[in-house]
Every structure is written in C-alpha cells, then in structure tokens.
Amino acid sequence: MKKTQFLLLATILFFSISCKNTTEKKPEQDQPQDAIVKVKLNNGKLWEANSETTDGINAMLQLMNNFSEDESPKSYATLKQSLVKEFKTIIQKCTMTDEAHDQLHVFIMPMRALFNGLTDSDMNIRKENFNKINAHLKTYKNYFE
C-alpha cells in the first residue's frame, strides 16, 4: 500500500474513532468528497457550533489568507499539514450533538479530499483545490454561529 493511501486510511480511521458524538449517516451525506456543501439550516436559523469548531475554522481561514498561491510545492505541503492539524482538532474537540453535529460533519468532511489535492504533482490541481477549500471555509458562517 502506498504511503499516501496508508496515511489517508489512518486519518479516516482516526476521525471515525475520535468524534465523540457519532450518529447514523444520513443519505444526503453520501455525496462526493468535492461536492458543493449541502448543509441544511436549523429551521431557517444557524446551527450553534462549539467554540473549538469555530476557532478551528477561523484558524484554517487565517492559514488560507496568509498563503500566497505562488508558493512552492513544499509550501502547499506545509499548508496541507497545517490545515489537517486544525481539522483534527475540530474532530477531537467535537462536543456538538444531534442534528447540529450531523450538519457539521456534512460541512467539514468534503474538505478531506480537497486537502490531498494540495500536494498533487500538477500545480493547476493544487491551485484548484486551494480555491475550493478557501471558498468552502468562507461559507461556514452561512450555516453555523
């Protein structure tokens, strides 16, 4: 098994085990990893997120804002590591429950595949994934408070 595949599998397993409030997966969560987010609002209102989640998303946005797309492939790899670290922190400190928890997972899980694109050998794919992650993170405030 390639090292990258092993790391991806280990990361997925880690996330599956570490989230304290797992619930049954709903059909709308069976979307492709790079699909547009299909988070539902809480009867027209924003979901209440725990502060650690919001802090993690804000830290990821800051990482994206501080990054220059003209950076080297090594810089993209470093960005990926930093984003994954924040992602893991969000999962580890997950205290949300019920539907708010489910909707958070609908929001954050598509980013996993996009992170991997940051280290693709094709610079265009790296930039495309960078832009998708950036746009995705900016929509957090449309669903969570």
Coordinates of C-alpha atoms in Angstrom, one line a residue:
M1 CA 0.0 0.0 0.0
K2 CA 1.4 3.4 -0.9
K3 CA 2.4 5.6 2.0
T4 CA -0.2 8.3 0.9
Q5 CA -3.0 5.7 0.8
F6 CA -2.0 4.4 4.2
L7 CA -2.0 7.9 5.7
L8 CA -5.4 8.7 4.2
L9 CA -6.8 5.5 5.6
A10 CA -5.2 6.1 9.0
T11 CA -6.6 9.6 9.1
I12 CA -10.1 8.5 8.2
L13 CA -10.0 5.8 10.9
F14 CA -8.7 8.4 13.4
F15 CA -11.6 10.7 12.6
S16 CA -14.1 7.9 12.8
I17 CA -12.9 6.9 16.2
S18 CA -12.2 10.3 17.8
C19 CA -15.5 12.0 17.2
K20 CA -17.4 11.6 20.4
N21 CA -20.9 12.0 19.0
T22 CA -21.2 9.7 16.1
T23 CA -24.7 9.2 14.6
E24 CA -26.1 7.2 11.8
K25 CA -25.0 8.5 8.4
K26 CA -27.9 10.1 6.5
P27 CA -28.3 9.7 2.7
E28 CA -27.5 13.4 2.0
Q29 CA -24.0 12.8 3.4
D30 CA -23.2 10.3 0.7
Q31 CA -22.0 13.0 -1.6
P32 CA -18.7 13.1 -3.4
Q33 CA -15.9 14.5 -1.3
D34 CA -15.6 17.6 -3.5
A35 CA -19.3 18.2 -3.9
I36 CA -20.9 21.5 -3.1
V37 CA -21.9 21.6 0.6
K38 CA -25.5 20.6 1.2
V39 CA -25.8 21.7 4.8
K40 CA -29.3 22.3 6.0
L41 CA -30.2 25.2 8.3
N42 CA -31.9 24.7 11.6
N43 CA -35.4 25.6 10.6
G44 CA -34.0 28.7 8.8
K45 CA -31.6 29.5 11.6
L46 CA -27.9 28.9 12.0
W47 CA -26.7 25.9 13.9
E48 CA -24.9 26.6 17.2
A49 CA -21.3 25.3 17.0
N50 CA -19.0 24.8 19.9
S51 CA -16.3 27.4 20.2
E52 CA -13.5 25.0 19.4
T53 CA -15.1 24.3 16.0
T54 CA -15.5 28.0 15.1
D55 CA -11.9 28.7 16.3
G56 CA -10.6 25.8 14.2
I57 CA -12.5 27.1 11.1
N58 CA -11.2 30.6 11.7
A59 CA -7.6 29.3 12.1
M60 CA -8.0 27.5 8.8
L61 CA -9.2 30.7 7.1
Q62 CA -6.2 32.5 8.6
L63 CA -3.9 29.9 7.1
M64 CA -5.5 30.3 3.7
N65 CA -5.4 34.1 3.9
N66 CA -1.7 34.1 4.8
F67 CA -0.8 31.8 1.9
S68 CA 0.4 33.0 -1.5
E69 CA -0.7 30.8 -4.4
D70 CA 2.6 31.5 -6.0
E71 CA 4.3 29.4 -3.3
S72 CA 6.4 26.3 -4.0
P73 CA 5.1 22.7 -3.9
K74 CA 6.7 22.4 -0.5
S75 CA 4.7 25.4 0.8
Y76 CA 1.5 23.7 -0.4
A77 CA 2.5 20.6 1.5
T78 CA 3.1 22.6 4.7
L79 CA -0.3 24.3 4.2
K80 CA -1.9 20.9 3.9
Q81 CA -0.2 19.7 7.2
S82 CA -1.4 22.9 9.0
L83 CA -5.0 22.5 7.7
V84 CA -5.1 18.8 8.6
K85 CA -3.9 19.7 12.1
E86 CA -6.8 22.2 12.6
F87 CA -9.2 19.7 11.0
K88 CA -8.1 17.0 13.5
T89 CA -8.5 19.5 16.4
I90 CA -12.1 20.2 15.3
I91 CA -12.9 16.5 15.2
Q92 CA -11.1 15.8 18.6
K93 CA -12.9 18.6 20.3
C94 CA -16.3 17.8 18.8
T95 CA -18.9 18.3 21.5
M96 CA -21.8 19.0 19.2
T97 CA -24.8 16.7 19.3
D98 CA -27.8 15.6 17.3
E99 CA -28.6 17.3 14.0
A100 CA -26.1 20.2 14.6
H101 CA -23.4 17.5 14.9
D102 CA -24.6 15.8 11.7
Q103 CA -24.6 19.1 9.8
L104 CA -21.1 19.9 11.0
H105 CA -19.9 16.7 9.5
V106 CA -21.7 17.4 6.3
F107 CA -19.8 20.6 6.2
I108 CA -16.3 19.5 7.1
M109 CA -15.9 16.1 5.6
P110 CA -15.7 17.2 1.9
M111 CA -12.5 19.1 2.8
R112 CA -10.6 15.9 3.4
A113 CA -10.3 15.1 -0.3
L114 CA -9.5 18.7 -1.1
F115 CA -6.6 18.7 1.3
N116 CA -5.0 15.8 -0.6
G117 CA -5.2 17.9 -3.8
L118 CA -2.8 20.5 -2.3
T119 CA 0.0 18.0 -2.7
D120 CA -0.8 16.9 -6.2
S121 CA 2.0 16.9 -8.7
D122 CA 0.0 19.2 -11.0
M123 CA 0.2 22.8 -9.9
N124 CA -3.2 23.5 -11.5
I125 CA -4.8 20.9 -9.3
R126 CA -3.1 22.3 -6.2
K127 CA -4.4 25.8 -7.0
E128 CA -7.9 24.5 -7.9
N129 CA -8.1 22.6 -4.5
F130 CA -6.7 25.7 -2.7
N131 CA -9.5 27.8 -4.2
K132 CA -12.2 25.2 -3.4
I133 CA -11.0 24.9 0.2
N134 CA -10.9 28.7 0.6
A135 CA -14.4 29.2 -0.8
H136 CA -15.7 26.3 1.2
L137 CA -14.4 27.7 4.5
K138 CA -15.9 31.1 3.8
T139 CA -19.4 29.5 3.8
Y140 CA -19.1 28.3 7.4
K141 CA -20.7 31.4 8.7
N142 CA -23.7 30.8 6.5
Y143 CA -24.6 27.7 8.5
F144 CA -23.1 27.9 11.9
E145 CA -22.7 30.5 14.7

